[in-house]
Amino acid sequence: MFMADITGVRVLYTGDYSREEDCHLCAAEIPQFSLYFNSEKMEKTIRRLAEKTLEVGESVSGFLVKKAFICQIMALDDLHVFSQLSTENISQRITIAYNGAFGVLKHRLKQIFESVESLLDEESEGPAFRVHEWLTVKYESEKHISLHWRSDPIRDMVFDSVIISILLILILITSYC
């Protein structure tokens, strides 16, 4: 289907690929109209954020929750009241088979990361150290170490790089034996 405009006469062509003769329709007259849009956006603050009246240009900190085309800005503490979302902290722990020297691991991680601090762990009473104040590496036995961290995207990336370092050390140890 297409529109042809020949010397001021507009014709809508519809070809249906049948053996019947093609149908030519005149174009419909469409009245002109204009649309105007307001480009301002408004969101509603609720509960704790709505307690204080904001001045023009003043910023607000919270979560923008969009549900059924309605936007609301709310504080983290109010998230569970007005939505089915909740916030959680996940503590993770993994135990890895590691038969290398614990000091070698600490030395290698000091070469990679800015902050590697020694710790005295009261629970296992064995050597331990912390990488970037987030990830704790504990010496569990001659053949095992454990890693502890609170999960979030950045800490998980630090954990991934520590795991890769441990695996590379293990590969080097086994290749020399």
PDB file of C-alpha atoms in Angstrom, residues 21-167:
ATOM      1  CA  GLU A  21      -8.689  -5.078 -10.767  1.00  0.00           C
ATOM      2  CA  ASP A  22      -6.798  -2.805  -8.364  1.00  0.00           C
ATOM      3  CA  CYS A  23      -8.797  -0.432  -6.223  1.00  0.00           C
ATOM      4  CA  HIS A  24      -7.899   3.284  -6.233  1.00  0.00           C
ATOM      5  CA  LEU A  25      -9.154   5.385  -3.337  1.00  0.00           C
ATOM      6  CA  CYS A  26      -8.966   9.120  -2.954  1.00  0.00           C
ATOM      7  CA  ALA A  27      -7.061  10.436   0.052  1.00  0.00           C
ATOM      8  CA  ALA A  28      -9.063  11.437   3.084  1.00  0.00           C
ATOM      9  CA  GLU A  29      -8.976  15.047   4.137  1.00  0.00           C
ATOM     10  CA  ILE A  30      -7.410  15.335   7.573  1.00  0.00           C
ATOM     11  CA  PRO A  31      -7.845  18.582   9.472  1.00  0.00           C
ATOM     12  CA  GLN A  32      -4.679  20.153  10.830  1.00  0.00           C
ATOM     13  CA  PHE A  33      -4.113  20.085  14.570  1.00  0.00           C
ATOM     14  CA  SER A  34      -1.329  20.877  17.030  1.00  0.00           C
ATOM     15  CA  LEU A  35      -0.214  19.122  20.205  1.00  0.00           C
ATOM     16  CA  TYR A  36       1.551  20.843  23.073  1.00  0.00           C
ATOM     17  CA  PHE A  37       3.346  18.907  25.788  1.00  0.00           C
ATOM     18  CA  ASN A  38       4.442  20.036  29.217  1.00  0.00           C
ATOM     19  CA  SER A  39       8.021  18.820  29.675  1.00  0.00           C
ATOM     20  CA  GLU A  40       8.024  19.154  33.472  1.00  0.00           C
ATOM     21  CA  LYS A  41       8.086  15.941  35.452  1.00  0.00           C
ATOM     22  CA  MET A  42       6.709  15.624  38.925  1.00  0.00           C
ATOM     23  CA  GLU A  43       7.267  12.835  41.378  1.00  0.00           C
ATOM     24  CA  LYS A  44       5.591  12.451  44.709  1.00  0.00           C
ATOM     25  CA  THR A  45       7.623  12.132  47.895  1.00  0.00           C
ATOM     26  CA  ILE A  46       5.995  10.018  50.548  1.00  0.00           C
ATOM     27  CA  ARG A  47       6.257   9.324  54.262  1.00  0.00           C
ATOM     28  CA  ARG A  48       9.567  10.507  55.786  1.00  0.00           C
ATOM     29  CA  LEU A  49      10.687  12.458  52.731  1.00  0.00           C
ATOM     30  CA  ALA A  50       7.353  14.305  52.626  1.00  0.00           C
ATOM     31  CA  GLU A  51       7.666  15.558  56.216  1.00  0.00           C
ATOM     32  CA  LYS A  52       9.908  18.446  55.151  1.00  0.00           C
ATOM     33  CA  THR A  53       8.894  20.945  52.486  1.00  0.00           C
ATOM     34  CA  LEU A  54      11.669  21.399  49.958  1.00  0.00           C
ATOM     35  CA  GLU A  55      12.691  24.714  48.423  1.00  0.00           C
ATOM     36  CA  VAL A  56      13.251  25.147  44.692  1.00  0.00           C
ATOM     37  CA  GLY A  57      16.628  23.678  43.725  1.00  0.00           C
ATOM     38  CA  GLU A  58      17.015  21.708  46.967  1.00  0.00           C
ATOM     39  CA  SER A  59      17.960  18.069  46.456  1.00  0.00           C
ATOM     40  CA  VAL A  60      16.369  15.007  47.981  1.00  0.00           C
ATOM     41  CA  SER A  61      17.941  11.596  48.509  1.00  0.00           C
ATOM     42  CA  GLY A  62      15.880   8.427  48.284  1.00  0.00           C
ATOM     43  CA  PHE A  63      14.666   5.674  45.997  1.00  0.00           C
ATOM     44  CA  LEU A  64      12.543   6.270  42.926  1.00  0.00           C
ATOM     45  CA  VAL A  65       9.885   3.565  42.781  1.00  0.00           C
ATOM     46  CA  LYS A  66       7.799   3.383  39.617  1.00  0.00           C
ATOM     47  CA  LYS A  67       4.624   1.320  39.748  1.00  0.00           C
ATOM     48  CA  ALA A  68       1.748   1.469  37.257  1.00  0.00           C
ATOM     49  CA  PHE A  69       3.105   4.699  35.683  1.00  0.00           C
ATOM     50  CA  ILE A  70       3.200   6.417  39.094  1.00  0.00           C
ATOM     51  CA  CYS A  71       6.585   7.590  40.347  1.00  0.00           C
ATOM     52  CA  GLN A  72       7.237   7.962  44.062  1.00  0.00           C
ATOM     53  CA  ILE A  73      10.415   8.924  45.881  1.00  0.00           C
ATOM     54  CA  MET A  74      10.807   7.320  49.269  1.00  0.00           C
ATOM     55  CA  ALA A  75      13.414   6.809  51.960  1.00  0.00           C
ATOM     56  CA  LEU A  76      15.124   3.446  52.311  1.00  0.00           C
ATOM     57  CA  ASP A  77      13.352   2.808  55.627  1.00  0.00           C
ATOM     58  CA  ASP A  78       9.944   3.232  53.944  1.00  0.00           C
ATOM     59  CA  LEU A  79      10.667   0.855  51.081  1.00  0.00           C
ATOM     60  CA  HIS A  80       9.071  -2.209  52.695  1.00  0.00           C
ATOM     61  CA  VAL A  81       5.932  -0.234  53.682  1.00  0.00           C
ATOM     62  CA  PHE A  82       4.994   0.972  50.192  1.00  0.00           C
ATOM     63  CA  SER A  83       6.340  -1.832  48.031  1.00  0.00           C
ATOM     64  CA  GLN A  84       7.062  -5.524  48.105  1.00  0.00           C
ATOM     65  CA  LEU A  85      10.795  -4.792  47.966  1.00  0.00           C
ATOM     66  CA  SER A  86      13.118  -5.242  50.894  1.00  0.00           C
ATOM     67  CA  THR A  87      16.772  -4.643  51.607  1.00  0.00           C
ATOM     68  CA  GLU A  88      19.044  -7.375  52.885  1.00  0.00           C
ATOM     69  CA  ASN A  89      22.704  -7.802  53.720  1.00  0.00           C
ATOM     70  CA  ILE A  90      24.213 -11.075  52.600  1.00  0.00           C
ATOM     71  CA  SER A  91      27.279 -12.419  54.362  1.00  0.00           C
ATOM     72  CA  GLN A  92      29.144 -14.948  52.269  1.00  0.00           C
ATOM     73  CA  ARG A  93      31.766 -17.511  53.185  1.00  0.00           C
ATOM     74  CA  ILE A  94      33.680 -19.912  50.994  1.00  0.00           C
ATOM     75  CA  THR A  95      36.290 -22.493  51.968  1.00  0.00           C
ATOM     76  CA  ILE A  96      38.954 -23.275  49.376  1.00  0.00           C
ATOM     77  CA  ALA A  97      41.474 -26.086  49.176  1.00  0.00           C
ATOM     78  CA  TYR A  98      44.853 -24.340  49.419  1.00  0.00           C
ATOM     79  CA  ASN A  99      48.060 -26.183  50.235  1.00  0.00           C
ATOM     80  CA  GLY A 100      50.469 -23.295  49.663  1.00  0.00           C
ATOM     81  CA  ALA A 101      52.104 -21.100  52.247  1.00  0.00           C
ATOM     82  CA  PHE A 102      49.718 -18.578  53.786  1.00  0.00           C
ATOM     83  CA  GLY A 103      52.462 -15.923  53.778  1.00  0.00           C
ATOM     84  CA  VAL A 104      52.929 -16.328  50.016  1.00  0.00           C
ATOM     85  CA  LEU A 105      49.220 -15.655  49.463  1.00  0.00           C
ATOM     86  CA  LYS A 106      49.341 -12.555  51.665  1.00  0.00           C
ATOM     87  CA  HIS A 107      52.478 -11.310  49.859  1.00  0.00           C
ATOM     88  CA  ARG A 108      50.897 -11.783  46.402  1.00  0.00           C
ATOM     89  CA  LEU A 109      47.699 -10.003  47.441  1.00  0.00           C
ATOM     90  CA  LYS A 110      49.744  -7.095  48.862  1.00  0.00           C
ATOM     91  CA  GLN A 111      51.286  -6.732  45.391  1.00  0.00           C
ATOM     92  CA  ILE A 112      47.828  -6.490  43.820  1.00  0.00           C
ATOM     93  CA  PHE A 113      45.770  -4.534  46.370  1.00  0.00           C
ATOM     94  CA  GLU A 114      46.543  -1.307  48.201  1.00  0.00           C
ATOM     95  CA  SER A 115      45.233  -2.419  51.563  1.00  0.00           C
ATOM     96  CA  VAL A 116      46.073  -5.826  53.071  1.00  0.00           C
ATOM     97  CA  GLU A 117      46.073  -5.810  56.892  1.00  0.00           C
ATOM     98  CA  SER A 118      46.940  -8.629  59.308  1.00  0.00           C
ATOM     99  CA  LEU A 119      44.279  -9.698  61.826  1.00  0.00           C
ATOM    100  CA  LEU A 120      44.169 -11.861  64.891  1.00  0.00           C
ATOM    101  CA  ASP A 121      41.033 -13.980  64.640  1.00  0.00           C
ATOM    102  CA  GLU A 122      39.572 -14.877  68.011  1.00  0.00           C
ATOM    103  CA  GLU A 123      37.333 -17.671  66.679  1.00  0.00           C
ATOM    104  CA  SER A 124      39.863 -19.857  64.859  1.00  0.00           C
ATOM    105  CA  GLU A 125      42.907 -18.418  66.627  1.00  0.00           C
ATOM    106  CA  GLY A 126      44.830 -18.737  63.388  1.00  0.00           C
ATOM    107  CA  PRO A 127      46.416 -16.203  61.073  1.00  0.00           C
ATOM    108  CA  ALA A 128      44.093 -14.040  59.035  1.00  0.00           C
ATOM    109  CA  PHE A 129      44.227 -10.862  56.995  1.00  0.00           C
ATOM    110  CA  ARG A 130      41.764  -8.422  55.510  1.00  0.00           C
ATOM    111  CA  VAL A 131      41.772  -7.092  51.929  1.00  0.00           C
ATOM    112  CA  HIS A 132      40.329  -3.566  51.506  1.00  0.00           C
ATOM    113  CA  GLU A 133      38.559  -3.797  54.887  1.00  0.00           C
ATOM    114  CA  TRP A 134      35.910  -5.989  53.210  1.00  0.00           C
ATOM    115  CA  LEU A 135      37.264  -9.430  52.535  1.00  0.00           C
ATOM    116  CA  THR A 136      38.709 -11.540  55.326  1.00  0.00           C
ATOM    117  CA  VAL A 137      41.032 -14.423  54.421  1.00  0.00           C
ATOM    118  CA  LYS A 138      41.490 -16.963  57.241  1.00  0.00           C
ATOM    119  CA  TYR A 139      43.913 -19.848  57.543  1.00  0.00           C
ATOM    120  CA  GLU A 140      41.724 -22.810  58.535  1.00  0.00           C
ATOM    121  CA  SER A 141      44.161 -25.737  58.244  1.00  0.00           C
ATOM    122  CA  GLU A 142      47.196 -26.847  56.248  1.00  0.00           C
ATOM    123  CA  LYS A 143      44.945 -27.599  53.293  1.00  0.00           C
ATOM    124  CA  HIS A 144      42.146 -25.020  53.585  1.00  0.00           C
ATOM    125  CA  ILE A 145      41.571 -21.286  53.728  1.00  0.00           C
ATOM    126  CA  SER A 146      38.263 -19.484  54.042  1.00  0.00           C
ATOM    127  CA  LEU A 147      37.109 -16.159  52.655  1.00  0.00           C
ATOM    128  CA  HIS A 148      34.390 -14.043  54.320  1.00  0.00           C
ATOM    129  CA  TRP A 149      32.715 -10.910  52.932  1.00  0.00           C
ATOM    130  CA  ARG A 150      29.421  -8.996  52.855  1.00  0.00           C
ATOM    131  CA  SER A 151      28.117  -9.190  49.326  1.00  0.00           C
ATOM    132  CA  ASP A 152      27.670  -6.237  46.990  1.00  0.00           C
ATOM    133  CA  PRO A 153      28.873  -5.746  43.385  1.00  0.00           C
ATOM    134  CA  ILE A 154      32.205  -4.089  44.227  1.00  0.00           C
ATOM    135  CA  ARG A 155      33.098  -6.497  47.024  1.00  0.00           C
ATOM    136  CA  ASP A 156      32.189  -9.414  44.772  1.00  0.00           C
ATOM    137  CA  MET A 157      34.676  -8.107  42.179  1.00  0.00           C
ATOM    138  CA  VAL A 158      37.399  -7.952  44.855  1.00  0.00           C
ATOM    139  CA  PHE A 159      36.487 -11.519  45.845  1.00  0.00           C
ATOM    140  CA  ASP A 160      36.710 -12.670  42.206  1.00  0.00           C
ATOM    141  CA  SER A 161      40.185 -11.197  41.818  1.00  0.00           C
ATOM    142  CA  VAL A 162      41.358 -12.811  45.087  1.00  0.00           C
ATOM    143  CA  ILE A 163      40.039 -16.193  43.898  1.00  0.00           C
ATOM    144  CA  ILE A 164      41.873 -15.803  40.583  1.00  0.00           C
ATOM    145  CA  SER A 165      45.079 -14.952  42.474  1.00  0.00           C
ATOM    146  CA  ILE A 166      44.665 -18.051  44.660  1.00  0.00           C
ATOM    147  CA  LEU A 167      44.114 -20.256  41.630  1.00  0.00           C
TER     148      LEU A 167
END
